[in-house]
Coordinates of C-alpha atoms in Angstrom, one line a residue:
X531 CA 0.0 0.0 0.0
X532 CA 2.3 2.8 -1.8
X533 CA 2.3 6.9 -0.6
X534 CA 1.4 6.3 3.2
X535 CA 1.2 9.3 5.7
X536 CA 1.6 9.6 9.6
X537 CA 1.2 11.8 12.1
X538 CA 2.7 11.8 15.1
X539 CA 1.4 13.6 18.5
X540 CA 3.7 14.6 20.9
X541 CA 6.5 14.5 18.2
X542 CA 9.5 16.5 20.6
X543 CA 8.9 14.4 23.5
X544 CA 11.3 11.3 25.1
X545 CA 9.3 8.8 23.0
X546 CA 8.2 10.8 20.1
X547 CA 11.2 11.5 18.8
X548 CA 12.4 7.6 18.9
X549 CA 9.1 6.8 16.9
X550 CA 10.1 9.5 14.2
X551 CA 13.8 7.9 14.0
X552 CA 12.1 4.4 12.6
X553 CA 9.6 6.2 10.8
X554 CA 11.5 7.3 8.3
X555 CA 12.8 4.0 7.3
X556 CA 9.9 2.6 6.4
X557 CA 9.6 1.7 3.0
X558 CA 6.8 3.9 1.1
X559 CA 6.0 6.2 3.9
X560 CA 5.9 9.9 2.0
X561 CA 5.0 12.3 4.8
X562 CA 5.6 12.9 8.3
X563 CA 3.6 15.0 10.2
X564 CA 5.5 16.1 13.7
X565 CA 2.9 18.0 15.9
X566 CA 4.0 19.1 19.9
X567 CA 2.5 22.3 21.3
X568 CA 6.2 23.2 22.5
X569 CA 7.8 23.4 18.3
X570 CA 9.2 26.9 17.8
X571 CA 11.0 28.4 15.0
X572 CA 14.3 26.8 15.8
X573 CA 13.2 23.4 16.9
X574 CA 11.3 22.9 13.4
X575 CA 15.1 23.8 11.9
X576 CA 16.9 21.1 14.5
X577 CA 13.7 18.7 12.9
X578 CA 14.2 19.5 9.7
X579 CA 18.5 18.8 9.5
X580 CA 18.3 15.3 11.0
X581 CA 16.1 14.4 7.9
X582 CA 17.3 16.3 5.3
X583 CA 19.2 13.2 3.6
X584 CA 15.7 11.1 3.2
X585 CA 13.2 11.7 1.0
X586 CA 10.2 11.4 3.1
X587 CA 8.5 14.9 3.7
X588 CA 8.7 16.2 7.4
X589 CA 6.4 18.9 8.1
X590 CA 6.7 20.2 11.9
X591 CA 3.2 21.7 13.1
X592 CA 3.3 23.5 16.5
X593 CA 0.0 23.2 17.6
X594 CA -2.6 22.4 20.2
X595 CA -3.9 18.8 21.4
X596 CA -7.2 20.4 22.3
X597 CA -7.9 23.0 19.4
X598 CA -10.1 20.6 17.6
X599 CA -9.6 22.9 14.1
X600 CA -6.3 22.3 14.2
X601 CA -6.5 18.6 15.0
X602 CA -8.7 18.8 11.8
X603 CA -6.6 20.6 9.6
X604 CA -3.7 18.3 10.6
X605 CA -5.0 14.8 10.0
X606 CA -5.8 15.8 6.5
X607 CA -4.2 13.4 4.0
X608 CA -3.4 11.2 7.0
X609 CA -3.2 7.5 6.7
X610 CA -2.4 6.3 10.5
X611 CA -1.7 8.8 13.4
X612 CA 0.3 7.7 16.8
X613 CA -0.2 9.6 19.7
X614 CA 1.9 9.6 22.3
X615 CA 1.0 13.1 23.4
X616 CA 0.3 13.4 27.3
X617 CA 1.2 15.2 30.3
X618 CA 3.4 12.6 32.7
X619 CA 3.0 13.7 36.8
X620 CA 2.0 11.3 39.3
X621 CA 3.7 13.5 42.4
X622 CA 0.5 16.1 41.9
X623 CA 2.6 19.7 40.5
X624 CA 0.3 20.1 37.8
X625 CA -3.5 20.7 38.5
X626 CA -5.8 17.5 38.0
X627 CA -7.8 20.0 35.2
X628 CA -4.5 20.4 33.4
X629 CA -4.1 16.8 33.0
X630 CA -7.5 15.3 32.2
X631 CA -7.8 18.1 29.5
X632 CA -4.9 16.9 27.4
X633 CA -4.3 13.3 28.4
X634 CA -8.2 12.5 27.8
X635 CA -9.7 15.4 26.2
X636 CA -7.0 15.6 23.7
X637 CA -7.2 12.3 22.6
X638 CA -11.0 12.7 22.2
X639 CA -10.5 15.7 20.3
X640 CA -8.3 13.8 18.2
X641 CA -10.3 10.7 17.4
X642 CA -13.3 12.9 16.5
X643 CA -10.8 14.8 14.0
X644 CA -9.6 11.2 12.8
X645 CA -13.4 9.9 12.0
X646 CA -13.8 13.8 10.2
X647 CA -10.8 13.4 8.2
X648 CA -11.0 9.7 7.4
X649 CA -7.8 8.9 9.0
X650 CA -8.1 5.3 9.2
X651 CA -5.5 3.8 11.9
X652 CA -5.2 5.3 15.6
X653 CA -2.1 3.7 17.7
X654 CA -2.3 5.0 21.3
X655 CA 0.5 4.8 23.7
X656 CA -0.6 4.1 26.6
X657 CA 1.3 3.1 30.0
X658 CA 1.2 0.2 32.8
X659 CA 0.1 2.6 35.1
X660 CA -4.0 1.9 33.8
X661 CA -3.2 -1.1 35.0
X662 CA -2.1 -0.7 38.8
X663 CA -0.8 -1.4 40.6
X664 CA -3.5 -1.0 43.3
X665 CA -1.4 -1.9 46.3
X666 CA 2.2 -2.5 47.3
X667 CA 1.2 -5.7 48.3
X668 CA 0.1 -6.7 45.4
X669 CA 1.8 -9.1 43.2
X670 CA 2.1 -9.4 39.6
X671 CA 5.3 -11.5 37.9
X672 CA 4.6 -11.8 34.0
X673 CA 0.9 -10.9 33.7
X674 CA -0.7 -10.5 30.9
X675 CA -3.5 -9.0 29.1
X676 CA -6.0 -11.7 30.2
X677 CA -5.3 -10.5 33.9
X678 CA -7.9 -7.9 34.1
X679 CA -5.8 -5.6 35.7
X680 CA -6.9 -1.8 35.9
X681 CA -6.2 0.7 38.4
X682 CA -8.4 2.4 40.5
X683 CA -6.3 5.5 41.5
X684 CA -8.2 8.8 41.2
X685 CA -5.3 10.1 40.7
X686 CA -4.9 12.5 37.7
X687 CA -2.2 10.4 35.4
X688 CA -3.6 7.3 35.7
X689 CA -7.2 8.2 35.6
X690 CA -6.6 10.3 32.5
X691 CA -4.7 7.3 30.5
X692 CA -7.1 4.5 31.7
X693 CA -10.2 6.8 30.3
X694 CA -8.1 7.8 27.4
X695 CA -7.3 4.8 26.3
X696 CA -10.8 3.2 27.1
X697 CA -12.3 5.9 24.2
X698 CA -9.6 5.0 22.0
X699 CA -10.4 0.9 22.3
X700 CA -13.9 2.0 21.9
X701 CA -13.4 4.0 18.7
X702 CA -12.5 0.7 17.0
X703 CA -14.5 0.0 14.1
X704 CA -16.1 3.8 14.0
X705 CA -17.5 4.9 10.5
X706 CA -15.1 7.6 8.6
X707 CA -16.7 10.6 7.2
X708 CA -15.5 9.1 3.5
X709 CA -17.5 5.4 5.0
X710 CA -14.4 3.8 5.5
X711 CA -13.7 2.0 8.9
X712 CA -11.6 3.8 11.9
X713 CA -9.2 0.8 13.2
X714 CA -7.1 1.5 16.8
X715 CA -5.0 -0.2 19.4
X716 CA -3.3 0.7 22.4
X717 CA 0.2 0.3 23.8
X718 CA 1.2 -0.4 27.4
X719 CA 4.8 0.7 27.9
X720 CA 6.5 -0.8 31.5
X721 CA 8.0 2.2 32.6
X722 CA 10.5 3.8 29.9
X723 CA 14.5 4.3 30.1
X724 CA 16.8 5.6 27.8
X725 CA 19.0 8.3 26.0
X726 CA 16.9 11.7 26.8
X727 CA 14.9 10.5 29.4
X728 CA 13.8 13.3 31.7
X729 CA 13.1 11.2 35.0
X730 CA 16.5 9.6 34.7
X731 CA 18.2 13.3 34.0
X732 CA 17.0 14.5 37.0
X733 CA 17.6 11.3 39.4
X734 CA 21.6 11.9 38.2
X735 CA 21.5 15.5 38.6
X736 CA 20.1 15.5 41.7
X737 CA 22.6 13.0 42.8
X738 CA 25.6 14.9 41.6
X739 CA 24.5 17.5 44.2
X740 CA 24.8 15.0 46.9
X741 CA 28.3 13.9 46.2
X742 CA 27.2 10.7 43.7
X743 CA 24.6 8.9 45.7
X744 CA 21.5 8.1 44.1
X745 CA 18.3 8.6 46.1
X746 CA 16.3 5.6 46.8
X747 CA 13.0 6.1 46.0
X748 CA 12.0 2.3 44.7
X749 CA 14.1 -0.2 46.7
X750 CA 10.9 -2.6 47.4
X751 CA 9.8 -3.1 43.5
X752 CA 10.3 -5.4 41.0
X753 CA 10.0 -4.2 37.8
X754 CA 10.6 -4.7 34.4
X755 CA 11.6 -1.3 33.1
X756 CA 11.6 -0.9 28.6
X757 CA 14.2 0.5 26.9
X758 CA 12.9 3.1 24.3
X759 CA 14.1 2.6 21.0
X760 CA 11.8 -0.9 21.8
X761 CA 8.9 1.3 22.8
X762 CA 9.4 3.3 19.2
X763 CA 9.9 0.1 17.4
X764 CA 6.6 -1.7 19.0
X765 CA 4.9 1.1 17.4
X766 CA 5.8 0.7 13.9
X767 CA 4.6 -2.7 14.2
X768 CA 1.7 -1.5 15.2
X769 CA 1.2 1.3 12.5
X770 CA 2.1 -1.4 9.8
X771 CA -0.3 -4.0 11.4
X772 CA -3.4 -1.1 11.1
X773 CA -2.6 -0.5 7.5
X774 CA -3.0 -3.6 6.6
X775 CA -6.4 -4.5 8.5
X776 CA -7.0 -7.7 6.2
X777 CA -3.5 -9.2 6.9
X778 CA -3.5 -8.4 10.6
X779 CA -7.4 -8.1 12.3
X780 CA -5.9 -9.5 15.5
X781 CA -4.6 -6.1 16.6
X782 CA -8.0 -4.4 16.3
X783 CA -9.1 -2.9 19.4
X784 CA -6.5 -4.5 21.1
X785 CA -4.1 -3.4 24.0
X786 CA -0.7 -5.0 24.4
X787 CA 1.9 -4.6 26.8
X788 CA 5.2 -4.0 25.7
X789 CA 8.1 -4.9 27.8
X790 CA 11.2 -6.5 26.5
X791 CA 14.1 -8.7 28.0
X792 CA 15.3 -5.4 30.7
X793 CA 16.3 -7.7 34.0
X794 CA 13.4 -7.6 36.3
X795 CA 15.1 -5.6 39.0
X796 CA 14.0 -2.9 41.5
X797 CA 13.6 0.9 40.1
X798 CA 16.6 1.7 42.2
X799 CA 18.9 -0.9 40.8
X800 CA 18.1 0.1 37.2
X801 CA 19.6 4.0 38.2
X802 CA 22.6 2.2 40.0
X803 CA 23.0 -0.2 36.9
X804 CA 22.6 2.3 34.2
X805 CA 25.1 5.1 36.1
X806 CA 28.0 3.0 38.2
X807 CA 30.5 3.5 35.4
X808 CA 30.2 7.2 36.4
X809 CA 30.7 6.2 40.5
X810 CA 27.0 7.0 41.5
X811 CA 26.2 4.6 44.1
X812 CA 22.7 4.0 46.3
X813 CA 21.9 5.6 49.3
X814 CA 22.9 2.9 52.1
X815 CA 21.3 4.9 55.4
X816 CA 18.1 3.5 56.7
X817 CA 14.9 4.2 55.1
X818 CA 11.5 4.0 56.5
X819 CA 9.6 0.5 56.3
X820 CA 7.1 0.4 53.4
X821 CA 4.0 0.0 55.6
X822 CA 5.2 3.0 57.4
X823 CA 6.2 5.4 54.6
X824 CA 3.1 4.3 52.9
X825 CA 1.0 5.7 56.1
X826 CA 2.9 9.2 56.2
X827 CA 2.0 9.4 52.5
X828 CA -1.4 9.5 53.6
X829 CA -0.9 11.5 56.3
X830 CA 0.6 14.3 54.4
X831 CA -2.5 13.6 52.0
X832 CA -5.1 14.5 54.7
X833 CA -3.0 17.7 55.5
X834 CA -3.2 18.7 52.1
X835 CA -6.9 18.3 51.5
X836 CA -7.3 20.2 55.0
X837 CA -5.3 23.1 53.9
X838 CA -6.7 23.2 50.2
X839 CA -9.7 25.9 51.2
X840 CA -6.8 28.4 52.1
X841 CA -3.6 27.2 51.3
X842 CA -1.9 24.8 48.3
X843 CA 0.2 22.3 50.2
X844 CA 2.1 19.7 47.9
X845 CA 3.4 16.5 49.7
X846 CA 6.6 15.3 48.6
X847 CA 4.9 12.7 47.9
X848 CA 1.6 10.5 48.2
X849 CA 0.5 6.8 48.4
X850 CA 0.1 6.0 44.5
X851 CA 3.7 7.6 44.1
X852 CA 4.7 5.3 47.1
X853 CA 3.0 2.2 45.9
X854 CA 3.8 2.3 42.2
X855 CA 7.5 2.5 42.9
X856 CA 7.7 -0.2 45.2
X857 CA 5.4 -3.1 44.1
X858 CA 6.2 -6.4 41.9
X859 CA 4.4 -5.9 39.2
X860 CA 5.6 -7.2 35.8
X861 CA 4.5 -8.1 32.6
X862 CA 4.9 -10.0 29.4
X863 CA 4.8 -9.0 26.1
X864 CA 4.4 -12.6 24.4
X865 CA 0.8 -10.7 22.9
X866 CA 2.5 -8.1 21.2
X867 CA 5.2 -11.0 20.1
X868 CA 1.9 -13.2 18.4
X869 CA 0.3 -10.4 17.0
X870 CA 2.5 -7.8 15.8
X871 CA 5.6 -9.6 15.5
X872 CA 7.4 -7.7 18.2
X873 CA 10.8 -8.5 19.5
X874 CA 12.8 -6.1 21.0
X875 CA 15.4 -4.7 18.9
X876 CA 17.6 -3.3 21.0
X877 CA 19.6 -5.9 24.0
X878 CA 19.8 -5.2 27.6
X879 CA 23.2 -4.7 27.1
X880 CA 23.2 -2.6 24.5
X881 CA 20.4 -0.5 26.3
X882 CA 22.6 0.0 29.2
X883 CA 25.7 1.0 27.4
X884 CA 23.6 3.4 25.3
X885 CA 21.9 5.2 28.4
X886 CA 24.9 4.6 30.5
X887 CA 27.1 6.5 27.7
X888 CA 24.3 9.3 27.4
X889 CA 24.2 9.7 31.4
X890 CA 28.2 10.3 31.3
X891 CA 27.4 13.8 29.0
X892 CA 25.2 14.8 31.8
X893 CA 28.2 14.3 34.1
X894 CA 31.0 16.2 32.1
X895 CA 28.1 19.0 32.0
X896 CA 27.9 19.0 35.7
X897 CA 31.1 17.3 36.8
X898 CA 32.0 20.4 38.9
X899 CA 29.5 18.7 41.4
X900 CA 30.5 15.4 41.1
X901 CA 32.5 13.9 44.8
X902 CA 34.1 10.8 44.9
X903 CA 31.9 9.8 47.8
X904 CA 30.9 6.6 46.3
X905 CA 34.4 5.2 45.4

């Protein structure tokens, strides 16, 4: 199926710009559309250069998830559109509003502008955290997608993706404006590491001001964390699977996680891993108990929704934050594997010398601040 377009939501971000890297290897693509509400003059130049040797069309839009005549105007001409678009918090700095807005009105908005245009294929990216987990004591090794797992957290992030995603699922099989038929899936990424990543840049930053130790903020979990060139490359699998709705009607509707073969490990032991070579080391004080630091979090909680009528207290953090970085909860992605022909293609090893090299950059940019406390 010659002359295919895409266009990609949340095309600057961590994850976006991976999925735009394997995009424009793919064999009769023609266009790219690159659409995050933070493009400016001189990052649609920095867009433009990386591509300049291929002959796919990049156009960089800098626009809105929730003006809906924009959404319009931008799926025009559109054969699949992957939206990984969202607003990531779960420690409560931006307001709920903010957050169900663009993580669930936004994708709204931008199904309803898929079904106008007669854009035909609609990958999500969603995240584990629809999922749970629900409790620290909770344990999941290697669940799947039969497991029925979906969070109940009010909380803003997750609410917003479990809804969003919920529409999205829903959407499948829709009628186009042109008659056609409006095909989706979702993708459930364990949580994402790599080159870029802003949760890992400011774990190693942080550390370099306290003399290379690494906070411990997950030293109870068991996870298994994705690397995300693997992320990018489950969704090209997807796109190309949606295209071709004859050859793959499996995916239809579907959700899959996507993990890859990452050591299951705790959250903490992935920074340690992924930054030794640099001499960061753990945190070896005591730490509070789970049970107990799960309790504070809801302490601090209860004084926040006290104060709220005259005062906007933020906890450091709360018992969602608490639980989902300190449970066992993993999962397979033997679905994806079946159905979209996913394997990872990127190695543990590999992974890790390519963060691990990327986190060394951030240190000769702050070395200054670096101690030799850990060696």
């Amino acid at each position: 199926m010659p002359g295919w377009s895409c266009l990609v939501t949340g095309a600057g971000g961590f994850l976006g710009q991976r999925i735009i890297q394997l995009l424009v290897q793919e064999k009769d693509l023609e266009e790219i559309k690159v659409l995050d509400k933070v493009f400016r003059p001189e990052t649609r130049e920095q867009f433009f250069s990386k591509y300049l040797g291929t002959s796919i069309k990049v156009t960089v839009l800098e626009g809105d998830i929730l003006d809906t005549q924009y959404l319009r105007r931008a799926c025009q001409g559109i054969s699949v559109v992957i939206h990984t678009a969202a607003i990531i918090d779960v420690t409560g700095v931006i307001p709920r509003q903010t957050i169900l807005d663009v993580n669930l009105k936004g994708t709204q908005n931008l199904l309803e502008a898929c079904i106008q245009a007669s854009v035909p294929a609609f990958i999500f990216s969603s995240s584990v955290d629809v999922a749970g987990p629900n409790s620290y004591k909770e344990i999941v090794l290697n669940g799947d997608e039969d497991g029925h797992h979906e969070s109940i957290w009010p909380d803003p992030y997750p609410y917003s993706k479990k809804m969003a995603e919920k529409a999205v699922l829903a959407a499948n099989g829709s009628t186009l404006k042109n008659g056609g038929t409006l095909y989706t899936c979702a993708l459930r990424p364990m949580y994402i590491y790599g080159e870029r990543s802003r949760f890992i840049s400011n774990i190693i930053i942080t550390a370099l001001k306290n003399k290379g130790v690494l906070g411990c903020t997950g030293k109870f979990s068991t996870a298994n964390p994705v690397y995300v060139g693997n992320v990018a490359w489950a969704h090209i699998l997807a796109a190309r699977g949606l295209r071709d709705p004859q050859k793959s009607p499996n995916i239809q509707g579907q959700f899959y996680y996507i993990s890859d073969d990452t050591p299951h490990q705790s959250y903490d032991d992935l920074n340690c891993a992924l930054s030794k070579e640099w001499g960061f080391c753990l945190d070896s004080s005591w730490s509070l108990p789970l049970p107990l630091l799960y309790w504070l979090a809801f302490f601090l909680e209860t004084v926040s929704f006290l104060l709220s009528p005259i005062y906007r207290y933020r906890p450091l953090f709360n018992r969602h934050l608490v639980t989902l970085s300190n449970s066992t909860f993993t999962f397979s992605y033997k679905k994806a594997q079946r159905d979209l022909g996913y394997e990872p293609l990127v190695s543990w090893e590999e992974a890790k010398q390519k963060t691990s090299e990327w986190i060394g950059t951030l240190v000769e940019q702050h070395k200054e601040t670096l101690d030799t406390k850990c060696q």
